[in-house]
Amino acid sequence: MKLKVTRNILTANEKIAEGNQKIFADAGVFVLNLMSSPGAGKTTLLEETIKRIKDRVKVGVIEGDIAGEDDAIRIDALNVPVVQINTGGACHLDANMISSVLDDLPITALDLLVIENVGNLVCPAEFKLGEQMKVAVLSITEGHDKPLKYPVMFQESGALVISKIDLKPFLDVDVEKIRRDAVSLNPSIRIFEVSCKTGEGLDAWVAWLLTTIS
Ligand SMILES: Nc1nc2c(ncn2[C@@H]2O[C@H](COP(=O)(O)OP(=O)(O)O)[C@@H](O)[C@H]2O)c(=O)[nH]1
Ligand SMILES: [Mg+2]
């Protein structure tokens, strides 16, 4: 019975996600769903990415958090349109939450809409929002065992950003294993190693992003 209920929820979500997808396609905006566990560096990556592309690409952001407006305030400081969703307890965004804020963004004027999902390595990957692509961020402080322990996010994502590589000297982490396991789960996944602290790897990530959304 519980399984059936879960399936019904996912089916209902998918219908709304299809509606969102059509709105995004009609508006000509590329939508990216950014996912990771809390603190992996999603907002920092988004800030550094926006700084590098905002002269060339019109970017908008939807921030998802259980509570608080901190991330929206950080993005607002970069002068790009941003809406904060507070899920009030839910550990992921769903398509209905996205649908309900679309009127608050200038969708037709945007080239790229990034949705920063609620920090969680499990649930966000299971709920389609109407995005064209999911991107997973995994910081090396989380350990190299995470792709195989939490496979769905890595299977669903078009790209994996391995973040905080400036911390490598301080950790016993096998970054090659993260790469190997991510590819074993998803042979077509694109992998980037970045540090938002030193800027290492950001050029390659930004170049790929610009090509992907154009
Ligand atoms: N050393 C280091 N710290 C980082 C890096 N990226 C983010 N952080 C730090 O990680 C913490 C969480 O970052 P945040 O972007 O808020 O993560 P989010 O919860 O995934 O959005 C903050 O203290 C950031 O300064 C990085 O590349 N290197
Ligand atoms: Mg954040």
PDB file of N, CA, C and O in Angstrom, residues 6-22 92-96 99 125-131 134 156:
ATOM      1  N   THR A   6       3.326   5.998  -2.896  1.00  0.00           N
ATOM      2  CA  THR A   6       4.534   6.678  -3.364  1.00  0.00           C
ATOM      3  C   THR A   6       4.499   6.803  -4.877  1.00  0.00           C
ATOM      4  O   THR A   6       4.815   7.838  -5.445  1.00  0.00           O
ATOM      5  N   ARG A   7       4.092   5.713  -5.538  1.00  0.00           N
ATOM      6  CA  ARG A   7       4.062   5.726  -6.995  1.00  0.00           C
ATOM      7  C   ARG A   7       3.058   6.752  -7.511  1.00  0.00           C
ATOM      8  O   ARG A   7       3.302   7.452  -8.469  1.00  0.00           O
ATOM      9  N   ASN A   8       1.922   6.825  -6.835  1.00  0.00           N
ATOM     10  CA  ASN A   8       0.910   7.797  -7.260  1.00  0.00           C
ATOM     11  C   ASN A   8       1.433   9.218  -7.129  1.00  0.00           C
ATOM     12  O   ASN A   8       1.195  10.058  -7.987  1.00  0.00           O
ATOM     13  N   ILE A   9       2.142   9.481  -6.040  1.00  0.00           N
ATOM     14  CA  ILE A   9       2.702  10.823  -5.840  1.00  0.00           C
ATOM     15  C   ILE A   9       3.686  11.135  -6.958  1.00  0.00           C
ATOM     16  O   ILE A   9       3.665  12.214  -7.538  1.00  0.00           O
ATOM     17  N   LEU A  10       4.537  10.166  -7.285  1.00  0.00           N
ATOM     18  CA  LEU A  10       5.532  10.406  -8.333  1.00  0.00           C
ATOM     19  C   LEU A  10       4.864  10.616  -9.683  1.00  0.00           C
ATOM     20  O   LEU A  10       5.278  11.456 -10.468  1.00  0.00           O
ATOM     21  N   THR A  11       3.775   9.855  -9.954  1.00  0.00           N
ATOM     22  CA  THR A  11       3.064  10.023 -11.223  1.00  0.00           C
ATOM     23  C   THR A  11       2.431  11.398 -11.295  1.00  0.00           C
ATOM     24  O   THR A  11       2.512  12.078 -12.321  1.00  0.00           O
ATOM     25  N   ALA A  12       1.796  11.835 -10.208  1.00  0.00           N
ATOM     26  CA  ALA A  12       1.171  13.165 -10.181  1.00  0.00           C
ATOM     27  C   ALA A  12       2.235  14.230 -10.385  1.00  0.00           C
ATOM     28  O   ALA A  12       2.044  15.196 -11.134  1.00  0.00           O
ATOM     29  N   ASN A  13       3.381  14.052  -9.738  1.00  0.00           N
ATOM     30  CA  ASN A  13       4.473  15.021  -9.885  1.00  0.00           C
ATOM     31  C   ASN A  13       4.947  15.090 -11.334  1.00  0.00           C
ATOM     32  O   ASN A  13       5.203  16.169 -11.864  1.00  0.00           O
ATOM     33  N   GLU A  14       5.029  13.921 -11.970  1.00  0.00           N
ATOM     34  CA  GLU A  14       5.527  13.895 -13.349  1.00  0.00           C
ATOM     35  C   GLU A  14       4.622  14.665 -14.302  1.00  0.00           C
ATOM     36  O   GLU A  14       5.095  15.337 -15.221  1.00  0.00           O
ATOM     37  N   LYS A  15       3.312  14.599 -14.046  1.00  0.00           N
ATOM     38  CA  LYS A  15       2.363  15.338 -14.909  1.00  0.00           C
ATOM     39  C   LYS A  15       2.618  16.841 -14.793  1.00  0.00           C
ATOM     40  O   LYS A  15       2.638  17.559 -15.795  1.00  0.00           O
ATOM     41  N   ILE A  16       2.827  17.317 -13.560  1.00  0.00           N
ATOM     42  CA  ILE A  16       3.072  18.757 -13.366  1.00  0.00           C
ATOM     43  C   ILE A  16       4.438  19.122 -13.958  1.00  0.00           C
ATOM     44  O   ILE A  16       4.595  20.174 -14.583  1.00  0.00           O
ATOM     45  N   ALA A  17       5.401  18.230 -13.804  1.00  0.00           N
ATOM     46  CA  ALA A  17       6.738  18.479 -14.366  1.00  0.00           C
ATOM     47  C   ALA A  17       6.674  18.622 -15.886  1.00  0.00           C
ATOM     48  O   ALA A  17       7.356  19.461 -16.472  1.00  0.00           O
ATOM     49  N   GLU A  18       5.826  17.800 -16.518  1.00  0.00           N
ATOM     50  CA  GLU A  18       5.672  17.910 -17.983  1.00  0.00           C
ATOM     51  C   GLU A  18       5.111  19.274 -18.366  1.00  0.00           C
ATOM     52  O   GLU A  18       5.513  19.868 -19.364  1.00  0.00           O
ATOM     53  N   GLY A  19       4.186  19.780 -17.545  1.00  0.00           N
ATOM     54  CA  GLY A  19       3.635  21.119 -17.783  1.00  0.00           C
ATOM     55  C   GLY A  19       4.714  22.180 -17.646  1.00  0.00           C
ATOM     56  O   GLY A  19       4.818  23.088 -18.482  1.00  0.00           O
ATOM     57  N   ASN A  20       5.537  22.061 -16.628  1.00  0.00           N
ATOM     58  CA  ASN A  20       6.647  23.011 -16.441  1.00  0.00           C
ATOM     59  C   ASN A  20       7.598  22.964 -17.637  1.00  0.00           C
ATOM     60  O   ASN A  20       8.045  23.999 -18.135  1.00  0.00           O
ATOM     61  N   GLN A  21       7.889  21.736 -18.060  1.00  0.00           N
ATOM     62  CA  GLN A  21       8.833  21.551 -19.168  1.00  0.00           C
ATOM     63  C   GLN A  21       8.338  22.269 -20.426  1.00  0.00           C
ATOM     64  O   GLN A  21       9.113  22.899 -21.138  1.00  0.00           O
ATOM     65  N   LYS A  22       7.024  22.192 -20.646  1.00  0.00           N
ATOM     66  CA  LYS A  22       6.454  22.863 -21.825  1.00  0.00           C
ATOM     67  C   LYS A  22       6.585  24.392 -21.681  1.00  0.00           C
ATOM     68  O   LYS A  22       6.949  25.080 -22.644  1.00  0.00           O
ATOM     69  N   HIS A  92      12.948  17.879  -0.432  1.00  0.00           N
ATOM     70  CA  HIS A  92      13.213  18.042  -1.862  1.00  0.00           C
ATOM     71  C   HIS A  92      12.195  19.018  -2.433  1.00  0.00           C
ATOM     72  O   HIS A  92      11.150  19.251  -1.828  1.00  0.00           O
ATOM     73  N   LEU A  93      12.517  19.576  -3.599  1.00  0.00           N
ATOM     74  CA  LEU A  93      11.523  20.375  -4.322  1.00  0.00           C
ATOM     75  C   LEU A  93      10.667  19.430  -5.163  1.00  0.00           C
ATOM     76  O   LEU A  93      11.132  18.371  -5.583  1.00  0.00           O
ATOM     77  N   ASP A  94       9.417  19.824  -5.411  1.00  0.00           N
ATOM     78  CA  ASP A  94       8.621  19.073  -6.377  1.00  0.00           C
ATOM     79  C   ASP A  94       8.122  20.019  -7.469  1.00  0.00           C
ATOM     80  O   ASP A  94       8.273  21.241  -7.380  1.00  0.00           O
ATOM     81  N   ALA A  95       7.536  19.419  -8.501  1.00  0.00           N
ATOM     82  CA  ALA A  95       7.160  20.195  -9.693  1.00  0.00           C
ATOM     83  C   ALA A  95       6.115  21.256  -9.373  1.00  0.00           C
ATOM     84  O   ALA A  95       6.108  22.340  -9.966  1.00  0.00           O
ATOM     85  N   ASN A  96       5.248  20.952  -8.425  1.00  0.00           N
ATOM     86  CA  ASN A  96       4.198  21.915  -8.061  1.00  0.00           C
ATOM     87  C   ASN A  96       4.798  23.164  -7.405  1.00  0.00           C
ATOM     88  O   ASN A  96       4.350  24.281  -7.648  1.00  0.00           O
ATOM     89  N   SER A  99       6.175  25.209 -10.224  1.00  0.00           N
ATOM     90  CA  SER A  99       5.073  25.820 -10.979  1.00  0.00           C
ATOM     91  C   SER A  99       4.526  27.049 -10.260  1.00  0.00           C
ATOM     92  O   SER A  99       4.208  28.064 -10.888  1.00  0.00           O
ATOM     93  N   ALA A 125      16.665  13.653  -6.341  1.00  0.00           N
ATOM     94  CA  ALA A 125      16.889  12.945  -7.607  1.00  0.00           C
ATOM     95  C   ALA A 125      15.629  12.232  -8.094  1.00  0.00           C
ATOM     96  O   ALA A 125      15.522  11.873  -9.262  1.00  0.00           O
ATOM     97  N   GLU A 126      14.676  12.018  -7.201  1.00  0.00           N
ATOM     98  CA  GLU A 126      13.497  11.228  -7.570  1.00  0.00           C
ATOM     99  C   GLU A 126      12.336  12.070  -8.056  1.00  0.00           C
ATOM    100  O   GLU A 126      11.345  11.537  -8.548  1.00  0.00           O
ATOM    101  N   PHE A 127      12.442  13.385  -7.914  1.00  0.00           N
ATOM    102  CA  PHE A 127      11.321  14.260  -8.287  1.00  0.00           C
ATOM    103  C   PHE A 127      11.695  15.149  -9.457  1.00  0.00           C
ATOM    104  O   PHE A 127      12.514  16.062  -9.326  1.00  0.00           O
ATOM    105  N   LYS A 128      11.087  14.868 -10.615  1.00  0.00           N
ATOM    106  CA  LYS A 128      11.321  15.715 -11.779  1.00  0.00           C
ATOM    107  C   LYS A 128      10.666  17.069 -11.554  1.00  0.00           C
ATOM    108  O   LYS A 128       9.580  17.157 -10.967  1.00  0.00           O
ATOM    109  N   LEU A 129      11.338  18.111 -12.035  1.00  0.00           N
ATOM    110  CA  LEU A 129      10.799  19.464 -11.858  1.00  0.00           C
ATOM    111  C   LEU A 129      10.406  20.086 -13.189  1.00  0.00           C
ATOM    112  O   LEU A 129       9.802  21.160 -13.217  1.00  0.00           O
ATOM    113  N   GLY A 130      10.775  19.406 -14.293  1.00  0.00           N
ATOM    114  CA  GLY A 130      10.579  19.981 -15.623  1.00  0.00           C
ATOM    115  C   GLY A 130      11.897  20.480 -16.192  1.00  0.00           C
ATOM    116  O   GLY A 130      11.936  21.141 -17.222  1.00  0.00           O
ATOM    117  N   GLU A 131      12.999  20.129 -15.515  1.00  0.00           N
ATOM    118  CA  GLU A 131      14.324  20.584 -15.932  1.00  0.00           C
ATOM    119  C   GLU A 131      14.793  19.820 -17.166  1.00  0.00           C
ATOM    120  O   GLU A 131      14.329  18.724 -17.444  1.00  0.00           O
ATOM    121  N   LYS A 134      19.882  17.527 -14.842  1.00  0.00           N
ATOM    122  CA  LYS A 134      20.264  17.553 -13.433  1.00  0.00           C
ATOM    123  C   LYS A 134      21.788  17.584 -13.354  1.00  0.00           C
ATOM    124  O   LYS A 134      22.468  16.939 -14.158  1.00  0.00           O
ATOM    125  N   GLU A 156      21.048   9.899 -12.504  1.00  0.00           N
ATOM    126  CA  GLU A 156      20.108  10.838 -13.118  1.00  0.00           C
ATOM    127  C   GLU A 156      20.789  12.091 -13.677  1.00  0.00           C
ATOM    128  O   GLU A 156      20.160  12.864 -14.393  1.00  0.00           O
TER     129      GLU A 156
END
